[in-house]
Coordinates of C-alpha atoms in Angstrom, one line a residue:
M1 CA 83.4 72.5 99.7
H2 CA 82.0 76.1 97.1
F3 CA 82.6 74.5 94.1
D4 CA 79.7 71.4 93.6
G5 CA 76.7 74.7 94.0
R6 CA 79.1 76.6 91.1
R7 CA 79.1 74.1 88.8
L8 CA 75.5 73.6 88.8
Q9 CA 75.5 77.1 88.9
C10 CA 77.7 77.4 85.4
R11 CA 75.5 75.1 83.8
Q12 CA 72.5 76.7 84.8
I13 CA 73.2 80.4 82.8
S14 CA 75.6 78.3 80.7
P15 CA 72.6 79.4 78.5
E16 CA 73.2 83.5 78.3
L17 CA 77.2 82.6 78.5
R18 CA 76.8 81.4 74.8
S19 CA 74.5 84.0 74.2
L20 CA 76.2 86.5 75.5
S21 CA 80.0 85.4 73.9
G22 CA 77.5 84.9 70.2
N23 CA 76.1 88.4 69.1
I24 CA 79.6 90.0 70.5
Y25 CA 81.0 87.0 67.2
Q26 CA 78.1 87.8 65.4
H27 CA 79.2 92.2 66.1
P28 CA 83.2 92.0 65.4
E29 CA 84.3 95.6 66.4
G30 CA 87.8 97.0 66.4
K31 CA 90.0 97.7 69.0
F32 CA 87.8 100.8 71.4
E33 CA 84.9 100.6 68.9
E34 CA 83.5 97.6 71.0
R35 CA 80.7 100.1 71.5
Y36 CA 77.9 96.7 71.4
A37 CA 80.2 94.3 73.6
H38 CA 79.9 97.3 76.2
D39 CA 76.9 97.9 76.9
L40 CA 76.1 94.4 76.2
L41 CA 77.8 92.5 79.2
T42 CA 77.8 96.2 81.3
A43 CA 73.7 95.9 81.6
F44 CA 74.0 91.4 82.0
L45 CA 76.9 92.7 85.5
D46 CA 73.9 94.8 86.3
K47 CA 71.7 93.1 86.7
E48 CA 73.7 90.2 87.9
D49 CA 74.2 92.8 91.3
F50 CA 77.4 93.9 90.1
K51 CA 78.6 97.3 90.6
V52 CA 79.0 99.0 87.6
Q53 CA 81.8 101.2 86.2
K54 CA 81.2 101.6 83.0
D55 CA 83.6 104.4 80.8
Y56 CA 86.6 103.5 83.4
K57 CA 89.3 106.0 83.6
S58 CA 87.9 107.4 80.3
L59 CA 90.2 105.3 77.6
S60 CA 90.0 106.6 73.7
G61 CA 86.0 105.5 73.1
G62 CA 85.1 104.5 76.1
T63 CA 84.2 101.1 76.0
E64 CA 86.1 100.1 79.2
F65 CA 84.4 99.6 82.0
R66 CA 84.7 98.1 86.1
A67 CA 82.3 95.6 87.4
E68 CA 82.5 94.8 91.6
Y69 CA 81.0 92.3 93.9
T70 CA 82.4 92.5 97.7
S71 CA 81.5 90.8 100.1
A72 CA 79.9 91.5 103.0
E73 CA 82.7 92.7 105.9
Y74 CA 85.5 93.0 103.4
D75 CA 88.3 94.6 104.3
P76 CA 90.7 95.6 101.9
S77 CA 94.0 95.6 103.7
L78 CA 92.5 92.1 105.3
H79 CA 90.9 90.0 102.4
P80 CA 91.9 89.3 98.6
T81 CA 91.5 91.5 95.9
I82 CA 90.7 89.3 92.9
A83 CA 90.1 90.9 88.7
V84 CA 89.5 88.6 85.9
I85 CA 89.2 89.8 82.7
C86 CA 87.5 90.3 79.7
E87 CA 88.3 91.2 76.3
Y88 CA 86.1 91.8 73.2
D89 CA 87.8 93.2 70.5
A90 CA 88.1 91.4 67.0
L91 CA 90.0 92.1 64.2
P92 CA 89.8 94.1 61.7
E93 CA 88.6 92.2 58.2
I94 CA 88.6 88.7 60.3
G95 CA 86.1 89.3 63.3
H96 CA 86.8 87.0 66.2
A97 CA 89.4 84.5 64.8
C98 CA 91.3 85.0 67.8
G99 CA 88.3 84.0 70.3
H100 CA 88.2 88.0 72.1
N101 CA 84.3 86.8 72.4
L102 CA 85.5 83.4 74.6
I103 CA 87.4 85.4 76.8
A104 CA 85.1 88.1 77.9
E105 CA 82.4 85.0 78.1
S106 CA 84.8 83.3 80.1
G107 CA 86.0 86.5 82.3
I108 CA 81.7 87.0 83.1
A109 CA 81.2 83.0 84.1
T110 CA 84.4 83.2 87.0
G111 CA 83.3 86.6 88.0
L112 CA 79.3 84.4 89.1
A113 CA 81.6 81.6 90.3
V114 CA 83.1 84.1 93.3
R115 CA 79.8 86.2 93.0
D116 CA 78.4 83.3 94.2
V117 CA 81.2 81.9 97.1
L118 CA 81.1 85.5 98.4
K119 CA 77.5 85.7 98.4
N120 CA 76.8 82.0 99.9
N121 CA 79.9 81.8 102.5
P122 CA 80.6 84.4 105.2
E123 CA 83.7 82.6 106.0
V124 CA 84.8 83.7 103.3
Q125 CA 85.7 87.4 102.9
G126 CA 86.9 89.1 99.1
Q127 CA 86.4 90.8 96.1
I128 CA 86.1 89.8 92.6
V129 CA 87.1 92.6 89.8
V130 CA 85.7 92.2 86.0
M131 CA 87.9 94.0 84.1
S132 CA 87.5 94.7 80.8
T133 CA 90.0 96.0 78.4
P134 CA 89.7 96.8 75.7
G135 CA 92.4 97.8 72.6
E136 CA 93.8 94.4 73.1
E137 CA 94.2 94.1 69.1
D138 CA 97.4 97.1 68.3
G139 CA 95.9 98.8 71.1
G140 CA 97.4 98.4 75.0
G141 CA 94.1 98.4 76.7
K142 CA 95.6 97.4 79.4
C143 CA 98.3 99.8 79.0
Y144 CA 96.7 102.3 79.5
L145 CA 94.9 101.3 82.3
L146 CA 97.2 100.6 84.0
A147 CA 99.5 104.0 83.1
R148 CA 95.8 105.4 84.9
S149 CA 96.7 102.8 87.9
A150 CA 93.3 100.9 87.1
F151 CA 94.8 98.1 89.0
A152 CA 96.9 99.5 91.7
D153 CA 93.9 97.8 94.1
I154 CA 94.1 94.8 92.6
D155 CA 96.0 91.4 94.4
F156 CA 96.3 88.6 92.1
A157 CA 94.1 89.2 88.5
M158 CA 93.5 85.9 85.8
M159 CA 92.4 85.6 82.9
V160 CA 92.3 82.8 79.7
H161 CA 92.5 82.5 75.9
P162 CA 91.3 79.5 73.5
F163 CA 94.4 78.0 72.4
A164 CA 94.9 74.3 70.4
N165 CA 95.2 73.2 73.5
N166 CA 95.7 73.2 77.7
D167 CA 98.7 75.0 79.2
L168 CA 98.4 76.8 82.4
K169 CA 101.9 78.3 81.2
P170 CA 101.5 79.2 77.8
V171 CA 105.2 81.6 76.1
I172 CA 103.9 84.8 75.1
L173 CA 106.7 86.9 73.8
G174 CA 107.7 91.3 74.7
A175 CA 106.2 92.6 70.8
D176 CA 107.0 96.3 69.9
A177 CA 106.4 96.8 65.7
C178 CA 109.3 99.4 64.1
N179 CA 108.6 101.5 60.4
I180 CA 112.4 101.8 58.1
H181 CA 112.7 103.7 55.2
F182 CA 115.8 103.6 53.2
H183 CA 115.6 107.5 51.7
N184 CA 117.7 108.2 48.4
S185 CA 120.0 110.9 48.6
D186 CA 119.2 114.0 46.8
N187 CA 121.2 114.5 44.6
A188 CA 122.7 110.4 44.9
S189 CA 122.4 109.0 41.5
S190 CA 120.7 105.4 41.7
L191 CA 124.7 103.8 41.0
T192 CA 125.2 105.1 44.4
C193 CA 122.4 104.9 46.5
R194 CA 120.0 102.2 46.4
P195 CA 117.0 101.7 48.5
M196 CA 115.4 98.3 47.6
D197 CA 119.1 96.7 48.3
A198 CA 119.3 98.3 51.2
A199 CA 116.0 97.0 52.0
V200 CA 117.4 93.6 51.0
Q201 CA 120.2 93.8 52.8
L202 CA 118.7 94.1 55.7
Y203 CA 116.5 90.9 55.6
Q204 CA 119.6 89.9 54.6
Q205 CA 121.2 90.5 58.0
I206 CA 118.2 89.5 60.0
A207 CA 118.4 85.7 58.0
L208 CA 121.7 85.4 58.9
F209 CA 121.0 86.7 62.6
R210 CA 118.5 83.8 62.8
S211 CA 121.4 80.3 63.7
K212 CA 122.2 82.6 66.4
F213 CA 118.1 83.2 67.5
Q214 CA 117.3 81.3 71.6
V215 CA 114.4 79.5 70.7
D216 CA 111.6 82.5 72.2
W217 CA 113.6 85.4 69.5
K218 CA 110.8 86.5 66.3
V219 CA 111.2 88.9 64.3
H220 CA 108.4 89.2 61.6
G221 CA 108.9 92.0 58.5
V222 CA 107.8 92.6 54.8
V223 CA 108.6 95.3 52.5
N224 CA 105.7 97.4 52.0
P225 CA 105.2 98.9 48.0
L226 CA 104.7 102.0 47.7
P227 CA 101.4 103.8 46.7
E228 CA 100.4 104.4 43.3
K229 CA 101.8 107.4 42.9
E230 CA 105.0 107.0 43.9
S231 CA 105.7 104.6 42.2
P232 CA 106.3 103.8 38.4
G233 CA 103.3 101.6 37.7
P234 CA 101.0 99.5 39.6
G235 CA 101.7 96.6 41.3
L236 CA 105.9 97.6 41.0
M237 CA 107.9 100.2 43.9
S238 CA 110.2 102.7 42.9
L239 CA 113.8 101.5 43.5
E240 CA 116.0 104.4 42.9
K241 CA 114.3 107.3 45.8
S242 CA 113.2 104.9 48.7
T243 CA 110.9 101.7 50.5
H244 CA 108.8 101.3 53.0
S245 CA 109.8 97.7 55.7
W246 CA 107.8 97.0 58.4
Y247 CA 109.9 95.4 61.7
M248 CA 108.3 92.9 65.1
V249 CA 110.6 91.9 67.8
R250 CA 109.1 89.3 70.2
A251 CA 111.0 87.9 73.5
V252 CA 109.5 86.7 76.4
S253 CA 112.2 88.5 78.4
Q254 CA 112.3 92.3 78.1
K255 CA 117.0 91.8 78.1
D256 CA 116.3 89.5 75.1
F257 CA 113.7 92.0 73.2
H258 CA 116.1 94.5 74.6
H259 CA 118.5 92.8 72.8
L260 CA 116.9 92.5 69.1
Q261 CA 115.2 96.0 68.8
R262 CA 119.0 96.7 68.9
K263 CA 120.7 95.1 66.6
L264 CA 117.8 95.6 64.2
E265 CA 118.5 99.3 64.5
E266 CA 122.7 98.3 63.5
F267 CA 121.5 95.7 61.3
A268 CA 119.8 99.1 59.4
E269 CA 122.5 102.0 59.7
A270 CA 124.9 99.7 58.5
A271 CA 122.7 98.6 55.3
A272 CA 121.9 102.5 54.6
T273 CA 125.2 102.7 55.1
S274 CA 126.7 100.4 53.3
T275 CA 124.4 101.2 50.3
G276 CA 124.4 105.7 50.4
C277 CA 120.8 105.6 52.0
R278 CA 120.0 108.0 53.6
L279 CA 118.2 105.5 56.9
D280 CA 114.4 107.0 58.4
F281 CA 113.9 104.3 61.9
Q282 CA 111.2 104.9 64.5
W283 CA 109.4 102.5 66.7
V284 CA 105.8 102.9 66.0
E285 CA 104.4 105.6 68.4
E286 CA 100.0 104.7 67.9
M287 CA 101.3 100.2 69.7
E288 CA 102.1 100.6 72.7
V289 CA 105.1 97.5 74.2
Y290 CA 104.2 94.9 75.0
T291 CA 106.2 92.5 77.8
G292 CA 106.8 89.2 77.6
M293 CA 103.8 86.9 80.4
V294 CA 105.4 86.7 84.0
H295 CA 103.2 83.6 84.7
N296 CA 103.0 83.5 89.1
S297 CA 104.3 80.2 90.0
T298 CA 101.5 79.3 93.4
M299 CA 98.9 80.6 91.3
A300 CA 99.2 78.8 88.7
K301 CA 99.6 75.1 90.8
V302 CA 95.9 75.9 92.9
Y303 CA 94.5 77.2 89.5
R304 CA 95.7 73.0 88.1
E305 CA 95.1 71.1 91.3
Y306 CA 91.6 72.5 90.8
S307 CA 91.1 72.7 87.3
E308 CA 92.5 68.9 87.2
K309 CA 89.7 67.6 89.6
E310 CA 87.2 68.7 86.6
G311 CA 88.1 66.9 83.8
V312 CA 90.7 69.4 82.4
V313 CA 93.1 67.7 81.2
Y314 CA 97.0 69.2 80.2
P315 CA 99.7 67.4 78.1
D316 CA 102.8 66.5 78.8
S317 CA 104.2 68.5 75.9
A318 CA 102.7 71.6 74.5
K319 CA 102.6 73.0 70.9
P320 CA 104.3 77.0 72.7
F321 CA 102.1 79.6 72.3
Y322 CA 104.5 82.5 71.2
G323 CA 101.7 85.0 71.4
S324 CA 101.7 88.5 72.2
T325 CA 99.2 89.7 74.3
D326 CA 99.5 93.4 76.3
M327 CA 98.6 91.0 79.9
G328 CA 102.0 90.3 79.9
N329 CA 102.7 94.4 80.7
V330 CA 99.7 93.3 83.1
S331 CA 102.1 89.9 84.7
L332 CA 105.5 93.1 86.2
A333 CA 102.7 95.0 87.6
V334 CA 100.2 92.2 89.8
P335 CA 100.8 88.9 89.8
S336 CA 99.4 86.9 87.5
I337 CA 97.9 83.5 84.8
T338 CA 97.2 83.4 81.5
R339 CA 95.6 79.8 80.6
A340 CA 95.4 79.1 77.5
S341 CA 92.6 76.6 77.2
R342 CA 91.8 74.4 74.9
W343 CA 87.8 74.7 73.8
E344 CA 85.3 71.7 73.0
K345 CA 82.3 72.2 72.3
K346 CA 79.3 70.6 74.0

């Protein structure tokens, strides 16, 4: 009974929403540096009668916020508290190629629609929270917010992410990265200790192991050139002294994820032993570990029912998403969905 009015309202304010998205797109800001987007969105929500808390939970950079609209007779012990997620950080060098400006726009639009339902229908009670989560691109902003109990009062959370197809339960993988250095032992010769051979052997072991991979297991890696001062020539790697490899492991379930982590550690140790090298293996501390997404089936079913009434079509066999996002961490804390959405210009 509420949706015809909300559809009309969203159409009326769509130019403002597109302006928000367009301005964020034109001003890309990296993780925890999203000051322009933060100020733009909080000013808009404040104008729309939301109670806005800036610098919410005091993350690095102070670019997070929480904006609430609460119904007149809201009781948190009786009525739902719903979070819709806004992201707005950009990727290094390529800007908003991941579409976080659209995630911000959709989160704001959803917040406005639910606000109007709460404002105009006294039989509906609850609280809508527009939750900003900066630093998603390798920053783990949601992980930091979870650690600071930002989602403690949230009953369920939802987000939408741009994609090529509509998918209610996109496959979202957990992710962690590591640095692997193979070093020449101090007194070893290049004949008995071969760091480059160790790096190649590690790659080969992973390549052979791929035949046993499940479809949602991923291991990515690269052997990086050393800084020029450590290299025997421009653009060359120091084959005798050391090599540096960077690898990422990804899987949906925690069990599979930890299995891949252990296998990578074992392969690196074996490569070091067989080549006589010293191994320096470190999981990247600066990167928060992202977990696989656990979609709430009840929420997804309700979302599908109403979105199909609005003309959204879900293909029978959508191409798997296979992305990674810290929304997976949120889904282990509160019931959540992240819908992959096909964006079409109209």
